Structure formats: structure tokens, C-alpha cells
Coordinates of C-alpha atoms in Angstrom, one line a residue:
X1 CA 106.8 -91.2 -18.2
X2 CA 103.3 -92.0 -19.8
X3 CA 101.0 -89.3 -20.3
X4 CA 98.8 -91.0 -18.6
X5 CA 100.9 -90.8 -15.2
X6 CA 100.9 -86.7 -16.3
X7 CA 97.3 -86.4 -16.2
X8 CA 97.2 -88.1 -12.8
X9 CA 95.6 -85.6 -9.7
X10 CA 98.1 -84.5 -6.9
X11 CA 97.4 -86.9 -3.6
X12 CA 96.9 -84.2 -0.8
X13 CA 99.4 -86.0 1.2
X14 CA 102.0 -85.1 -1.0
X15 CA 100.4 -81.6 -1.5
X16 CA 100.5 -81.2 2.1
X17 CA 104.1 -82.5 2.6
X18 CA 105.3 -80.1 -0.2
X19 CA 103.6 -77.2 1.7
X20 CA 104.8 -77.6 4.9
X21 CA 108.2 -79.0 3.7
X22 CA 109.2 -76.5 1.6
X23 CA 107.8 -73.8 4.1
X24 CA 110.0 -75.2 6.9
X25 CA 112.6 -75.2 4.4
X26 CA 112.1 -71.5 3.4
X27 CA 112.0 -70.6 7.0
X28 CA 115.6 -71.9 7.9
X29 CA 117.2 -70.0 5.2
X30 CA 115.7 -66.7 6.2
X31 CA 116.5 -67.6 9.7
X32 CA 120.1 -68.6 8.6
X33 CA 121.2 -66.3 6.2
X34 CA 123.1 -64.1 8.4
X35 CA 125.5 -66.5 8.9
X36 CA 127.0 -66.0 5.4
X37 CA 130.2 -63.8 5.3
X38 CA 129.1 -62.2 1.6
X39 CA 126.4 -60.4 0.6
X40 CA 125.6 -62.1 -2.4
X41 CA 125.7 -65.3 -0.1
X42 CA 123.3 -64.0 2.4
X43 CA 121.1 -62.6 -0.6
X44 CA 120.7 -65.8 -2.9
X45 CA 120.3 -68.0 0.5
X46 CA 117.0 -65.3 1.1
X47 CA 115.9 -65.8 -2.8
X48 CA 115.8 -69.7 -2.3
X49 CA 113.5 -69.3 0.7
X50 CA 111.4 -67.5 -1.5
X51 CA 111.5 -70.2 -4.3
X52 CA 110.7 -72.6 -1.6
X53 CA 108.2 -70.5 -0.4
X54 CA 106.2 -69.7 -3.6
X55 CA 106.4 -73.3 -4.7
X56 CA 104.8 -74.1 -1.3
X57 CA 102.0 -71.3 -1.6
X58 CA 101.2 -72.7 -5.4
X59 CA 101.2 -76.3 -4.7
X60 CA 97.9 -76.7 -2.8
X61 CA 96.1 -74.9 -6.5
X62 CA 98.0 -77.5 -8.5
X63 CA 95.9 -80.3 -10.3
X64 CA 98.3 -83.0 -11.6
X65 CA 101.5 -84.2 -11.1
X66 CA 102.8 -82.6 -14.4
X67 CA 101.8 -79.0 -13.1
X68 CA 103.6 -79.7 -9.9
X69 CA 106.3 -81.6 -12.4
X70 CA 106.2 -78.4 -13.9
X71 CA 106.2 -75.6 -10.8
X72 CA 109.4 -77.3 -9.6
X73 CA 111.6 -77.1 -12.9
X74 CA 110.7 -73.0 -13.0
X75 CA 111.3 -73.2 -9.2
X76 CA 114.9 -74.8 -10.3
X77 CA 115.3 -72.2 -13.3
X78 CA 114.7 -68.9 -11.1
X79 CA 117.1 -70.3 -8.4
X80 CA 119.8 -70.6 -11.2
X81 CA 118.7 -66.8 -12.1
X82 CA 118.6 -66.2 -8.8
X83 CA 122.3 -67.4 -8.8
X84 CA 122.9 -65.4 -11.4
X85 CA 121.5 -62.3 -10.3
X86 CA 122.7 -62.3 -7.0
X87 CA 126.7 -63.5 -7.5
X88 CA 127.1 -61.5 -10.5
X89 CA 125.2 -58.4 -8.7
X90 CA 123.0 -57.7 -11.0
X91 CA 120.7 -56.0 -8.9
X92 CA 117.5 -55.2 -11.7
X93 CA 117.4 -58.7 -12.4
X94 CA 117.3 -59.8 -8.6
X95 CA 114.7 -57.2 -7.7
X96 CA 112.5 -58.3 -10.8
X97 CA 112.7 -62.0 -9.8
X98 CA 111.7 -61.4 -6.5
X99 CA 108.5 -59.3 -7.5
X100 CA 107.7 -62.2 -10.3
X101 CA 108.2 -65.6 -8.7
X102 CA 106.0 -64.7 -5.9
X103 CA 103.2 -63.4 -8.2
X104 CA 102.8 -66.2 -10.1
X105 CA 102.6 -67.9 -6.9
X106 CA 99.7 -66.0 -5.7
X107 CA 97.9 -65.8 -9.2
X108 CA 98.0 -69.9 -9.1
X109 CA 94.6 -70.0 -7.2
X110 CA 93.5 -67.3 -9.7
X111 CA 94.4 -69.3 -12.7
X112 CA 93.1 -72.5 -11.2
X113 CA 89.6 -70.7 -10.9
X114 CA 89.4 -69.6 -14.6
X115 CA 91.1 -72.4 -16.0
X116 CA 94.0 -70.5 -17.1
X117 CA 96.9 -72.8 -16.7
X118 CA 100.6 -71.6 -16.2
X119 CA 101.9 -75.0 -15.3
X120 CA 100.5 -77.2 -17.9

């Protein structure tokens, strides 16, 4: 992929699929999770709605397609720490994932408006 295709602004029709999408998405699994015999099941099914979820509340603050490029492969590396965390009950590492991947997700407007960018 060019750099050029990089530098390209997110259409707000993908940004709004993305958002409600990922949302829905998020909302299933919560909904769901009870269904799963283990605990650790039930618990990383919960930590992927809130991937989805903080991916969804980022994306609207998101410029280009390389910072939404971007948000989705650290979306796809705390869901394998999430895997992680949560099969191999490591409870610390679960508990700090779910404070951080939400954060950043909220500080994404906050970066956006001092130019500060996470996702470049």
C-alpha cells in the first residue's frame, strides 16, 4: 500500500459503519457471555466487547485510514493479551488491560485536539 493511500482521510460512512458495527458487535458478546461453561470463556468473550467497543468510541477521532489501519492491529494485539490474560488467569494483566484499552479510547478525541497522535 502507497503512502499516499495512508495519508487518505476516513470516509464517514465507513466511520459510521465501524461505530455502530463494532458497537452492535460489542453488545452481543456482553449479552452472550453467560452462555459460556468457563470462566475464562465468559471473561475473554466480555474483553472482546470491550476491544470492539473502544475501537468503536476511537474511530469517529481518527483522521486517515492508517490511524484506523493502525487502531485495529492494537485492537487485534490486546485481544491476543486478552487471550492471554484471561485463559492463563493472570488476573493483574486482565485487570490492567481493561483499565488501558478503554483509556486510550477515550484520550483519542483528546489527542486529536492537540495533535498528539497515538495511531500514526
Amino acid at each position: 500500500m502507497s503512502v499516499a493511500l495512508d495519508k487518505r482521510p476516513v470516509p464517514k460512512s465507513l466511520v459510521g459503519l465501524v461505530f455502530v458495527l463494532f458497537w452492535v458487535i460489542a453488545i452481543l458478546l456482553w449479552s452472550f457471555s453467560h452462555l459460556l461453561p468457563t470462566m475464562g470463556g465468559r471473561g475473554f468473550m466480555v474483553d472482546i466487547g470491550i476491544v470492539l467497543a473502544s475501537i468503536a468510541l476511537a474511530t469517529p477521532s481518527l483522521g486517515t485510514l492508517r490511524e484506523l489501519r493502525t487502531a485495529a492491529i492494537m485492537g487485534i494485539v490486546a485481544i491476543a493479551l486478552f487471550a492471554i490474560g484471561d485463559l492463563a488467569q493472570i488476573t493483574v494483566m486482565v485487570y490492567a488491560l481493561r483499565v488501558l484499552v478503554p483509556f486510550l479510547a477515550l484520550m483519542t478525541p483528546v489527542y486529536k485536539l492537540l495533535s498528539f497522535r497515538v495511531f500514526a
